[in-house]
Amino acid sequence: MNRWKIGFFLLAGLIVAVVAYIIFLIGSPGDSEPLPEVKIEDTSDHVLTVKVAKEDFEGIANTYIGKAVKGEPLPVTMVVRDDVVLLSEMMVFSLKLPVIMHFDPLVREDGNLILKLSSMEIGQLKIQPSTVLTILRDSVKLPPWMIVRPKEEEVFIDLTKLPLSGNLKVRAKTFNLAEDEIILEIIIPKE
């Protein structure tokens, strides 16, 4: 009976060590993709300013995510409330766990968005945010205009890379969710 207990504890210890090692390997975020340089658009172009409600921005974002994955199930869904929430799922040991990530949006000088991670939930698991973002970056097919940066705990939304008709471009001017004030500028180049 004593040998059985010792063997059991050795096996349990080995399993815990292997799981810890795997989590350590996955958890190291590595280098993040560098952000594009801030480029200010030509001010001689025509600019159409549009005020958008949270629900409309959410719908537009999810439509573009859906277009980018070409009919496949959405890898991530955006919900806009008092913060920006990205919903996804993660497979852990054959279990599908819901992933809920809360972000605070920041508008860069060039009109692109940075979503800074403020909190997250993964079922009952306690996992480092950078680890979750690394797994999201490496295992979920995201649109090319969404850049996950685990080390910085942020997601960069490159609005200039949205596939708009013609030569139109979009940039954010204001993104104040507390006041429900999202102002976008549509840039129409002079031809």
PDB file of N, CA and C in Angstrom, residues 27-132:
ATOM      1  N   GLY A  27       3.234  30.900 -21.811  1.00  0.00           N
ATOM      2  CA  GLY A  27       3.117  32.196 -21.152  1.00  0.00           C
ATOM      3  C   GLY A  27       4.141  33.221 -21.540  1.00  0.00           C
ATOM      4  N   SER A  28       5.274  32.801 -22.083  1.00  0.00           N
ATOM      5  CA  SER A  28       6.260  33.806 -22.450  1.00  0.00           C
ATOM      6  C   SER A  28       5.804  34.456 -23.756  1.00  0.00           C
ATOM      7  N   PRO A  29       5.403  35.735 -23.684  1.00  0.00           N
ATOM      8  CA  PRO A  29       4.777  36.371 -24.826  1.00  0.00           C
ATOM      9  C   PRO A  29       5.696  36.602 -26.018  1.00  0.00           C
ATOM     10  N   GLY A  30       6.982  36.593 -25.812  1.00  0.00           N
ATOM     11  CA  GLY A  30       7.876  36.847 -26.935  1.00  0.00           C
ATOM     12  C   GLY A  30       7.774  38.304 -27.360  1.00  0.00           C
ATOM     13  N   ASP A  31       8.342  38.591 -28.509  1.00  0.00           N
ATOM     14  CA  ASP A  31       8.313  39.956 -29.009  1.00  0.00           C
ATOM     15  C   ASP A  31       6.988  40.239 -29.684  1.00  0.00           C
ATOM     16  N   SER A  32       6.484  41.436 -29.469  1.00  0.00           N
ATOM     17  CA  SER A  32       5.246  41.865 -30.110  1.00  0.00           C
ATOM     18  C   SER A  32       5.568  42.473 -31.461  1.00  0.00           C
ATOM     19  N   GLU A  33       4.609  42.386 -32.352  1.00  0.00           N
ATOM     20  CA  GLU A  33       4.759  43.010 -33.656  1.00  0.00           C
ATOM     21  C   GLU A  33       4.829  44.522 -33.445  1.00  0.00           C
ATOM     22  N   PRO A  34       5.790  45.191 -34.086  1.00  0.00           N
ATOM     23  CA  PRO A  34       5.882  46.642 -33.895  1.00  0.00           C
ATOM     24  C   PRO A  34       4.674  47.340 -34.527  1.00  0.00           C
ATOM     25  N   LEU A  35       4.279  48.437 -33.925  1.00  0.00           N
ATOM     26  CA  LEU A  35       3.173  49.217 -34.466  1.00  0.00           C
ATOM     27  C   LEU A  35       3.672  50.036 -35.650  1.00  0.00           C
ATOM     28  N   PRO A  36       2.777  50.288 -36.611  1.00  0.00           N
ATOM     29  CA  PRO A  36       3.195  51.151 -37.717  1.00  0.00           C
ATOM     30  C   PRO A  36       3.499  52.556 -37.199  1.00  0.00           C
ATOM     31  N   GLU A  37       4.377  53.227 -37.915  1.00  0.00           N
ATOM     32  CA  GLU A  37       4.704  54.599 -37.525  1.00  0.00           C
ATOM     33  C   GLU A  37       3.465  55.464 -37.652  1.00  0.00           C
ATOM     34  N   VAL A  38       3.382  56.459 -36.796  1.00  0.00           N
ATOM     35  CA  VAL A  38       2.258  57.384 -36.855  1.00  0.00           C
ATOM     36  C   VAL A  38       2.390  58.207 -38.134  1.00  0.00           C
ATOM     37  N   LYS A  39       1.360  58.109 -38.995  1.00  0.00           N
ATOM     38  CA  LYS A  39       1.327  58.891 -40.230  1.00  0.00           C
ATOM     39  C   LYS A  39       0.064  59.732 -40.203  1.00  0.00           C
ATOM     40  N   ILE A  40       0.226  61.000 -40.348  1.00  0.00           N
ATOM     41  CA  ILE A  40      -0.920  61.901 -40.389  1.00  0.00           C
ATOM     42  C   ILE A  40      -1.333  62.038 -41.856  1.00  0.00           C
ATOM     43  N   GLU A  41      -2.642  61.831 -42.099  1.00  0.00           N
ATOM     44  CA  GLU A  41      -3.161  61.899 -43.467  1.00  0.00           C
ATOM     45  C   GLU A  41      -3.035  63.303 -44.033  1.00  0.00           C
ATOM     46  N   ASP A  42      -2.995  63.389 -45.353  1.00  0.00           N
ATOM     47  CA  ASP A  42      -2.938  64.658 -46.069  1.00  0.00           C
ATOM     48  C   ASP A  42      -4.167  65.491 -45.718  1.00  0.00           C
ATOM     49  N   THR A  43      -3.946  66.697 -45.239  1.00  0.00           N
ATOM     50  CA  THR A  43      -5.066  67.543 -44.822  1.00  0.00           C
ATOM     51  C   THR A  43      -5.785  68.187 -46.001  1.00  0.00           C
ATOM     52  N   SER A  44      -5.262  68.040 -47.200  1.00  0.00           N
ATOM     53  CA  SER A  44      -5.944  68.623 -48.358  1.00  0.00           C
ATOM     54  C   SER A  44      -7.076  67.713 -48.851  1.00  0.00           C
ATOM     55  N   ASP A  45      -7.176  66.488 -48.345  1.00  0.00           N
ATOM     56  CA  ASP A  45      -8.263  65.592 -48.723  1.00  0.00           C
ATOM     57  C   ASP A  45      -9.564  66.059 -48.089  1.00  0.00           C
ATOM     58  N   HIS A  46     -10.663  65.575 -48.631  1.00  0.00           N
ATOM     59  CA  HIS A  46     -11.978  65.885 -48.070  1.00  0.00           C
ATOM     60  C   HIS A  46     -12.219  64.977 -46.876  1.00  0.00           C
ATOM     61  N   VAL A  47     -12.806  65.518 -45.807  1.00  0.00           N
ATOM     62  CA  VAL A  47     -13.048  64.748 -44.601  1.00  0.00           C
ATOM     63  C   VAL A  47     -14.527  64.846 -44.239  1.00  0.00           C
ATOM     64  N   LEU A  48     -15.149  63.698 -44.064  1.00  0.00           N
ATOM     65  CA  LEU A  48     -16.532  63.610 -43.623  1.00  0.00           C
ATOM     66  C   LEU A  48     -16.504  63.125 -42.182  1.00  0.00           C
ATOM     67  N   THR A  49     -17.048  63.915 -41.260  1.00  0.00           N
ATOM     68  CA  THR A  49     -17.056  63.558 -39.844  1.00  0.00           C
ATOM     69  C   THR A  49     -18.392  62.916 -39.505  1.00  0.00           C
ATOM     70  N   VAL A  50     -18.328  61.758 -38.846  1.00  0.00           N
ATOM     71  CA  VAL A  50     -19.520  60.984 -38.527  1.00  0.00           C
ATOM     72  C   VAL A  50     -19.516  60.650 -37.044  1.00  0.00           C
ATOM     73  N   LYS A  51     -20.642  60.938 -36.378  1.00  0.00           N
ATOM     74  CA  LYS A  51     -20.797  60.537 -34.980  1.00  0.00           C
ATOM     75  C   LYS A  51     -21.515  59.188 -34.977  1.00  0.00           C
ATOM     76  N   VAL A  52     -20.960  58.233 -34.252  1.00  0.00           N
ATOM     77  CA  VAL A  52     -21.467  56.864 -34.250  1.00  0.00           C
ATOM     78  C   VAL A  52     -21.832  56.464 -32.827  1.00  0.00           C
ATOM     79  N   ALA A  53     -22.968  55.786 -32.670  1.00  0.00           N
ATOM     80  CA  ALA A  53     -23.351  55.250 -31.361  1.00  0.00           C
ATOM     81  C   ALA A  53     -22.562  53.978 -31.084  1.00  0.00           C
ATOM     82  N   LYS A  54     -22.467  53.600 -29.816  1.00  0.00           N
ATOM     83  CA  LYS A  54     -21.731  52.387 -29.431  1.00  0.00           C
ATOM     84  C   LYS A  54     -22.225  51.169 -30.201  1.00  0.00           C
ATOM     85  N   GLU A  55     -23.562  51.004 -30.263  1.00  0.00           N
ATOM     86  CA  GLU A  55     -24.145  49.827 -30.925  1.00  0.00           C
ATOM     87  C   GLU A  55     -23.784  49.791 -32.403  1.00  0.00           C
ATOM     88  N   ASP A  56     -23.760  50.972 -33.048  1.00  0.00           N
ATOM     89  CA  ASP A  56     -23.411  51.028 -34.466  1.00  0.00           C
ATOM     90  C   ASP A  56     -21.944  50.672 -34.683  1.00  0.00           C
ATOM     91  N   PHE A  57     -21.063  51.211 -33.822  1.00  0.00           N
ATOM     92  CA  PHE A  57     -19.640  50.883 -33.950  1.00  0.00           C
ATOM     93  C   PHE A  57     -19.427  49.386 -33.749  1.00  0.00           C
ATOM     94  N   GLU A  58     -20.106  48.819 -32.762  1.00  0.00           N
ATOM     95  CA  GLU A  58     -20.032  47.383 -32.499  1.00  0.00           C
ATOM     96  C   GLU A  58     -20.455  46.587 -33.730  1.00  0.00           C
ATOM     97  N   GLY A  59     -21.583  46.975 -34.336  1.00  0.00           N
ATOM     98  CA  GLY A  59     -22.070  46.283 -35.529  1.00  0.00           C
ATOM     99  C   GLY A  59     -21.105  46.387 -36.693  1.00  0.00           C
ATOM    100  N   ILE A  60     -20.541  47.584 -36.893  1.00  0.00           N
ATOM    101  CA  ILE A  60     -19.581  47.782 -37.980  1.00  0.00           C
ATOM    102  C   ILE A  60     -18.343  46.918 -37.746  1.00  0.00           C
ATOM    103  N   ALA A  61     -17.816  46.930 -36.519  1.00  0.00           N
ATOM    104  CA  ALA A  61     -16.609  46.155 -36.204  1.00  0.00           C
ATOM    105  C   ALA A  61     -16.848  44.667 -36.436  1.00  0.00           C
ATOM    106  N   ASN A  62     -17.969  44.138 -35.959  1.00  0.00           N
ATOM    107  CA  ASN A  62     -18.245  42.707 -36.125  1.00  0.00           C
ATOM    108  C   ASN A  62     -18.492  42.342 -37.586  1.00  0.00           C
ATOM    109  N   THR A  63     -19.057  43.268 -38.363  1.00  0.00           N
ATOM    110  CA  THR A  63     -19.238  43.027 -39.794  1.00  0.00           C
ATOM    111  C   THR A  63     -17.880  42.901 -40.476  1.00  0.00           C
ATOM    112  N   TYR A  64     -16.958  43.808 -40.156  1.00  0.00           N
ATOM    113  CA  TYR A  64     -15.621  43.746 -40.773  1.00  0.00           C
ATOM    114  C   TYR A  64     -14.830  42.530 -40.291  1.00  0.00           C
ATOM    115  N   ILE A  65     -15.006  42.135 -39.037  1.00  0.00           N
ATOM    116  CA  ILE A  65     -14.353  40.906 -38.568  1.00  0.00           C
ATOM    117  C   ILE A  65     -14.903  39.719 -39.350  1.00  0.00           C
ATOM    118  N   GLY A  66     -16.224  39.668 -39.539  1.00  0.00           N
ATOM    119  CA  GLY A  66     -16.854  38.589 -40.303  1.00  0.00           C
ATOM    120  C   GLY A  66     -16.375  38.545 -41.740  1.00  0.00           C
ATOM    121  N   LYS A  67     -16.232  39.713 -42.379  1.00  0.00           N
ATOM    122  CA  LYS A  67     -15.737  39.766 -43.759  1.00  0.00           C
ATOM    123  C   LYS A  67     -14.297  39.273 -43.844  1.00  0.00           C
ATOM    124  N   ALA A  68     -13.501  39.593 -42.837  1.00  0.00           N
ATOM    125  CA  ALA A  68     -12.089  39.214 -42.858  1.00  0.00           C
ATOM    126  C   ALA A  68     -11.890  37.711 -42.730  1.00  0.00           C
ATOM    127  N   VAL A  69     -12.795  37.023 -42.023  1.00  0.00           N
ATOM    128  CA  VAL A  69     -12.635  35.569 -41.856  1.00  0.00           C
ATOM    129  C   VAL A  69     -13.440  34.796 -42.892  1.00  0.00           C
ATOM    130  N   LYS A  70     -14.067  35.507 -43.821  1.00  0.00           N
ATOM    131  CA  LYS A  70     -14.724  34.928 -44.998  1.00  0.00           C
ATOM    132  C   LYS A  70     -15.662  33.768 -44.691  1.00  0.00           C
ATOM    133  N   GLY A  71     -16.672  34.026 -43.899  1.00  0.00           N
ATOM    134  CA  GLY A  71     -17.715  33.030 -43.672  1.00  0.00           C
ATOM    135  C   GLY A  71     -17.418  32.001 -42.593  1.00  0.00           C
ATOM    136  N   GLU A  72     -16.201  31.962 -42.068  1.00  0.00           N
ATOM    137  CA  GLU A  72     -15.893  31.045 -40.969  1.00  0.00           C
ATOM    138  C   GLU A  72     -16.529  31.596 -39.693  1.00  0.00           C
ATOM    139  N   PRO A  73     -16.660  30.752 -38.659  1.00  0.00           N
ATOM    140  CA  PRO A  73     -17.196  31.286 -37.395  1.00  0.00           C
ATOM    141  C   PRO A  73     -16.319  32.428 -36.891  1.00  0.00           C
ATOM    142  N   LEU A  74     -16.955  33.425 -36.303  1.00  0.00           N
ATOM    143  CA  LEU A  74     -16.202  34.576 -35.798  1.00  0.00           C
ATOM    144  C   LEU A  74     -15.243  34.131 -34.701  1.00  0.00           C
ATOM    145  N   PRO A  75     -13.943  34.437 -34.853  1.00  0.00           N
ATOM    146  CA  PRO A  75     -12.975  34.048 -33.830  1.00  0.00           C
ATOM    147  C   PRO A  75     -13.101  34.905 -32.579  1.00  0.00           C
ATOM    148  N   VAL A  76     -13.586  36.104 -32.769  1.00  0.00           N
ATOM    149  CA  VAL A  76     -13.732  37.050 -31.665  1.00  0.00           C
ATOM    150  C   VAL A  76     -14.908  37.966 -31.997  1.00  0.00           C
ATOM    151  N   THR A  77     -15.676  38.297 -30.984  1.00  0.00           N
ATOM    152  CA  THR A  77     -16.810  39.205 -31.160  1.00  0.00           C
ATOM    153  C   THR A  77     -16.558  40.434 -30.296  1.00  0.00           C
ATOM    154  N   MET A  78     -16.852  41.606 -30.860  1.00  0.00           N
ATOM    155  CA  MET A  78     -16.652  42.846 -30.121  1.00  0.00           C
ATOM    156  C   MET A  78     -17.990  43.330 -29.566  1.00  0.00           C
ATOM    157  N   VAL A  79     -17.967  43.710 -28.305  1.00  0.00           N
ATOM    158  CA  VAL A  79     -19.120  44.319 -27.647  1.00  0.00           C
ATOM    159  C   VAL A  79     -18.642  45.657 -27.104  1.00  0.00           C
ATOM    160  N   VAL A  80     -19.399  46.723 -27.381  1.00  0.00           N
ATOM    161  CA  VAL A  80     -19.008  48.051 -26.922  1.00  0.00           C
ATOM    162  C   VAL A  80     -20.015  48.507 -25.871  1.00  0.00           C
ATOM    163  N   ARG A  81     -19.525  48.696 -24.655  1.00  0.00           N
ATOM    164  CA  ARG A  81     -20.343  49.152 -23.521  1.00  0.00           C
ATOM    165  C   ARG A  81     -19.678  50.399 -22.957  1.00  0.00           C
ATOM    166  N   ASP A  82     -19.347  50.359 -21.661  1.00  0.00           N
ATOM    167  CA  ASP A  82     -18.542  51.436 -21.084  1.00  0.00           C
ATOM    168  C   ASP A  82     -17.065  51.177 -21.337  1.00  0.00           C
ATOM    169  N   ASP A  83     -16.780  50.023 -21.896  1.00  0.00           N
ATOM    170  CA  ASP A  83     -15.447  49.667 -22.359  1.00  0.00           C
ATOM    171  C   ASP A  83     -15.639  48.807 -23.604  1.00  0.00           C
ATOM    172  N   VAL A  84     -14.547  48.385 -24.207  1.00  0.00           N
ATOM    173  CA  VAL A  84     -14.619  47.493 -25.359  1.00  0.00           C
ATOM    174  C   VAL A  84     -14.349  46.092 -24.853  1.00  0.00           C
ATOM    175  N   VAL A  85     -15.259  45.168 -25.167  1.00  0.00           N
ATOM    176  CA  VAL A  85     -15.142  43.794 -24.706  1.00  0.00           C
ATOM    177  C   VAL A  85     -14.941  42.895 -25.923  1.00  0.00           C
ATOM    178  N   LEU A  86     -13.920  42.051 -25.861  1.00  0.00           N
ATOM    179  CA  LEU A  86     -13.719  41.033 -26.893  1.00  0.00           C
ATOM    180  C   LEU A  86     -14.074  39.689 -26.288  1.00  0.00           C
ATOM    181  N   LEU A  87     -14.969  38.976 -26.965  1.00  0.00           N
ATOM    182  CA  LEU A  87     -15.413  37.659 -26.514  1.00  0.00           C
ATOM    183  C   LEU A  87     -14.841  36.609 -27.457  1.00  0.00           C
ATOM    184  N   SER A  88     -14.305  35.541 -26.891  1.00  0.00           N
ATOM    185  CA  SER A  88     -13.779  34.444 -27.688  1.00  0.00           C
ATOM    186  C   SER A  88     -13.885  33.170 -26.861  1.00  0.00           C
ATOM    187  N   GLU A  89     -13.322  32.088 -27.399  1.00  0.00           N
ATOM    188  CA  GLU A  89     -13.279  30.819 -26.675  1.00  0.00           C
ATOM    189  C   GLU A  89     -11.880  30.258 -26.771  1.00  0.00           C
ATOM    190  N   MET A  90     -11.491  29.496 -25.749  1.00  0.00           N
ATOM    191  CA  MET A  90     -10.165  28.898 -25.701  1.00  0.00           C
ATOM    192  C   MET A  90     -10.314  27.427 -25.338  1.00  0.00           C
ATOM    193  N   MET A  91      -9.596  26.577 -26.050  1.00  0.00           N
ATOM    194  CA  MET A  91      -9.590  25.147 -25.736  1.00  0.00           C
ATOM    195  C   MET A  91      -8.468  24.869 -24.746  1.00  0.00           C
ATOM    196  N   VAL A  92      -8.827  24.325 -23.587  1.00  0.00           N
ATOM    197  CA  VAL A  92      -7.854  23.944 -22.562  1.00  0.00           C
ATOM    198  C   VAL A  92      -8.171  22.514 -22.156  1.00  0.00           C
ATOM    199  N   PHE A  93      -7.260  21.593 -22.493  1.00  0.00           N
ATOM    200  CA  PHE A  93      -7.436  20.182 -22.160  1.00  0.00           C
ATOM    201  C   PHE A  93      -8.824  19.680 -22.584  1.00  0.00           C
ATOM    202  N   SER A  94      -9.185  19.886 -23.822  1.00  0.00           N
ATOM    203  CA  SER A  94     -10.448  19.440 -24.415  1.00  0.00           C
ATOM    204  C   SER A  94     -11.674  20.153 -23.862  1.00  0.00           C
ATOM    205  N   LEU A  95     -11.484  21.183 -23.091  1.00  0.00           N
ATOM    206  CA  LEU A  95     -12.602  21.973 -22.580  1.00  0.00           C
ATOM    207  C   LEU A  95     -12.638  23.307 -23.303  1.00  0.00           C
ATOM    208  N   LYS A  96     -13.821  23.708 -23.730  1.00  0.00           N
ATOM    209  CA  LYS A  96     -13.998  25.004 -24.376  1.00  0.00           C
ATOM    210  C   LYS A  96     -14.387  26.016 -23.300  1.00  0.00           C
ATOM    211  N   LEU A  97     -13.493  26.971 -23.048  1.00  0.00           N
ATOM    212  CA  LEU A  97     -13.729  27.971 -22.008  1.00  0.00           C
ATOM    213  C   LEU A  97     -14.018  29.327 -22.633  1.00  0.00           C
ATOM    214  N   PRO A  98     -15.010  30.045 -22.105  1.00  0.00           N
ATOM    215  CA  PRO A  98     -15.262  31.397 -22.611  1.00  0.00           C
ATOM    216  C   PRO A  98     -14.159  32.356 -22.149  1.00  0.00           C
ATOM    217  N   VAL A  99     -13.754  33.220 -23.059  1.00  0.00           N
ATOM    218  CA  VAL A  99     -12.739  34.228 -22.750  1.00  0.00           C
ATOM    219  C   VAL A  99     -13.396  35.592 -22.921  1.00  0.00           C
ATOM    220  N   ILE A 100     -13.359  36.387 -21.863  1.00  0.00           N
ATOM    221  CA  ILE A 100     -13.940  37.726 -21.883  1.00  0.00           C
ATOM    222  C   ILE A 100     -12.835  38.705 -21.511  1.00  0.00           C
ATOM    223  N   MET A 101     -12.496  39.584 -22.449  1.00  0.00           N
ATOM    224  CA  MET A 101     -11.415  40.543 -22.231  1.00  0.00           C
ATOM    225  C   MET A 101     -11.973  41.963 -22.305  1.00  0.00           C
ATOM    226  N   HIS A 102     -11.713  42.761 -21.293  1.00  0.00           N
ATOM    227  CA  HIS A 102     -12.175  44.143 -21.232  1.00  0.00           C
ATOM    228  C   HIS A 102     -11.008  45.076 -21.568  1.00  0.00           C
ATOM    229  N   PHE A 103     -11.281  46.039 -22.423  1.00  0.00           N
ATOM    230  CA  PHE A 103     -10.244  46.970 -22.872  1.00  0.00           C
ATOM    231  C   PHE A 103     -10.715  48.414 -22.731  1.00  0.00           C
ATOM    232  N   ASP A 104      -9.750  49.288 -22.485  1.00  0.00           N
ATOM    233  CA  ASP A 104      -9.991  50.731 -22.522  1.00  0.00           C
ATOM    234  C   ASP A 104      -9.430  51.239 -23.850  1.00  0.00           C
ATOM    235  N   PRO A 105     -10.276  51.892 -24.668  1.00  0.00           N
ATOM    236  CA  PRO A 105      -9.798  52.369 -25.971  1.00  0.00           C
ATOM    237  C   PRO A 105      -9.043  53.688 -25.869  1.00  0.00           C
ATOM    238  N   LEU A 106      -7.976  53.791 -26.625  1.00  0.00           N
ATOM    239  CA  LEU A 106      -7.190  55.024 -26.725  1.00  0.00           C
ATOM    240  C   LEU A 106      -7.042  55.358 -28.208  1.00  0.00           C
ATOM    241  N   VAL A 107      -7.227  56.626 -28.552  1.00  0.00           N
ATOM    242  CA  VAL A 107      -7.060  57.066 -29.940  1.00  0.00           C
ATOM    243  C   VAL A 107      -5.639  57.577 -30.107  1.00  0.00           C
ATOM    244  N   ARG A 108      -4.938  56.987 -31.083  1.00  0.00           N
ATOM    245  CA  ARG A 108      -3.586  57.474 -31.400  1.00  0.00           C
ATOM    246  C   ARG A 108      -3.675  58.756 -32.222  1.00  0.00           C
ATOM    247  N   GLU A 109      -2.574  59.432 -32.319  1.00  0.00           N
ATOM    248  CA  GLU A 109      -2.506  60.687 -33.075  1.00  0.00           C
ATOM    249  C   GLU A 109      -2.900  60.500 -34.539  1.00  0.00           C
ATOM    250  N   ASP A 110      -2.625  59.309 -35.089  1.00  0.00           N
ATOM    251  CA  ASP A 110      -2.949  59.043 -36.493  1.00  0.00           C
ATOM    252  C   ASP A 110      -4.379  58.542 -36.699  1.00  0.00           C
ATOM    253  N   GLY A 111      -5.178  58.465 -35.616  1.00  0.00           N
ATOM    254  CA  GLY A 111      -6.571  58.058 -35.740  1.00  0.00           C
ATOM    255  C   GLY A 111      -6.808  56.568 -35.603  1.00  0.00           C
ATOM    256  N   ASN A 112      -5.774  55.787 -35.364  1.00  0.00           N
ATOM    257  CA  ASN A 112      -5.941  54.358 -35.111  1.00  0.00           C
ATOM    258  C   ASN A 112      -6.224  54.152 -33.624  1.00  0.00           C
ATOM    259  N   LEU A 113      -6.689  52.946 -33.277  1.00  0.00           N
ATOM    260  CA  LEU A 113      -7.079  52.668 -31.901  1.00  0.00           C
ATOM    261  C   LEU A 113      -6.127  51.685 -31.232  1.00  0.00           C
ATOM    262  N   ILE A 114      -5.874  51.918 -29.966  1.00  0.00           N
ATOM    263  CA  ILE A 114      -5.177  50.951 -29.130  1.00  0.00           C
ATOM    264  C   ILE A 114      -6.157  50.556 -28.035  1.00  0.00           C
ATOM    265  N   LEU A 115      -6.389  49.263 -27.903  1.00  0.00           N
ATOM    266  CA  LEU A 115      -7.244  48.742 -26.844  1.00  0.00           C
ATOM    267  C   LEU A 115      -6.333  48.201 -25.757  1.00  0.00           C
ATOM    268  N   LYS A 116      -6.300  48.884 -24.607  1.00  0.00           N
ATOM    269  CA  LYS A 116      -5.464  48.468 -23.477  1.00  0.00           C
ATOM    270  C   LYS A 116      -6.268  47.546 -22.580  1.00  0.00           C
ATOM    271  N   LEU A 117      -5.738  46.361 -22.314  1.00  0.00           N
ATOM    272  CA  LEU A 117      -6.419  45.375 -21.483  1.00  0.00           C
ATOM    273  C   LEU A 117      -6.579  45.912 -20.065  1.00  0.00           C
ATOM    274  N   SER A 118      -7.824  45.893 -19.569  1.00  0.00           N
ATOM    275  CA  SER A 118      -8.065  46.347 -18.201  1.00  0.00           C
ATOM    276  C   SER A 118      -8.426  45.177 -17.289  1.00  0.00           C
ATOM    277  N   SER A 119      -9.108  44.163 -17.820  1.00  0.00           N
ATOM    278  CA  SER A 119      -9.413  42.966 -17.041  1.00  0.00           C
ATOM    279  C   SER A 119      -9.836  41.854 -17.985  1.00  0.00           C
ATOM    280  N   MET A 120      -9.874  40.624 -17.455  1.00  0.00           N
ATOM    281  CA  MET A 120     -10.293  39.488 -18.274  1.00  0.00           C
ATOM    282  C   MET A 120     -10.796  38.368 -17.402  1.00  0.00           C
ATOM    283  N   GLU A 121     -11.584  37.497 -18.014  1.00  0.00           N
ATOM    284  CA  GLU A 121     -12.126  36.329 -17.336  1.00  0.00           C
ATOM    285  C   GLU A 121     -12.000  35.132 -18.276  1.00  0.00           C
ATOM    286  N   ILE A 122     -11.525  34.019 -17.732  1.00  0.00           N
ATOM    287  CA  ILE A 122     -11.452  32.765 -18.477  1.00  0.00           C
ATOM    288  C   ILE A 122     -12.018  31.696 -17.574  1.00  0.00           C
ATOM    289  N   GLY A 123     -13.319  31.527 -17.620  1.00  0.00           N
ATOM    290  CA  GLY A 123     -13.939  30.568 -16.714  1.00  0.00           C
ATOM    291  C   GLY A 123     -13.491  30.874 -15.292  1.00  0.00           C
ATOM    292  N   GLN A 124     -13.003  29.863 -14.592  1.00  0.00           N
ATOM    293  CA  GLN A 124     -12.508  30.028 -13.225  1.00  0.00           C
ATOM    294  C   GLN A 124     -10.981  30.047 -13.164  1.00  0.00           C
ATOM    295  N   LEU A 125     -10.322  30.022 -14.329  1.00  0.00           N
ATOM    296  CA  LEU A 125      -8.867  29.936 -14.370  1.00  0.00           C
ATOM    297  C   LEU A 125      -8.210  31.279 -14.092  1.00  0.00           C
ATOM    298  N   LYS A 126      -7.075  31.228 -13.457  1.00  0.00           N
ATOM    299  CA  LYS A 126      -6.240  32.404 -13.221  1.00  0.00           C
ATOM    300  C   LYS A 126      -5.027  32.271 -14.127  1.00  0.00           C
ATOM    301  N   ILE A 127      -5.040  32.971 -15.247  1.00  0.00           N
ATOM    302  CA  ILE A 127      -3.946  32.918 -16.215  1.00  0.00           C
ATOM    303  C   ILE A 127      -3.479  34.348 -16.468  1.00  0.00           C
ATOM    304  N   GLN A 128      -2.173  34.521 -16.625  1.00  0.00           N
ATOM    305  CA  GLN A 128      -1.609  35.839 -16.885  1.00  0.00           C
ATOM    306  C   GLN A 128      -2.226  36.432 -18.148  1.00  0.00           C
ATOM    307  N   PRO A 129      -2.559  37.717 -18.143  1.00  0.00           N
ATOM    308  CA  PRO A 129      -3.136  38.350 -19.337  1.00  0.00           C
ATOM    309  C   PRO A 129      -2.255  38.204 -20.572  1.00  0.00           C
ATOM    310  N   SER A 130      -0.950  38.351 -20.406  1.00  0.00           N
ATOM    311  CA  SER A 130      -0.065  38.220 -21.566  1.00  0.00           C
ATOM    312  C   SER A 130      -0.122  36.809 -22.142  1.00  0.00           C
ATOM    313  N   THR A 131      -0.332  35.805 -21.297  1.00  0.00           N
ATOM    314  CA  THR A 131      -0.455  34.426 -21.762  1.00  0.00           C
ATOM    315  C   THR A 131      -1.718  34.254 -22.603  1.00  0.00           C
ATOM    316  N   VAL A 132      -2.819  34.806 -22.122  1.00  0.00           N
ATOM    317  CA  VAL A 132      -4.079  34.704 -22.866  1.00  0.00           C
ATOM    318  C   VAL A 132      -3.962  35.422 -24.207  1.00  0.00           C
TER     319      VAL A 132
END
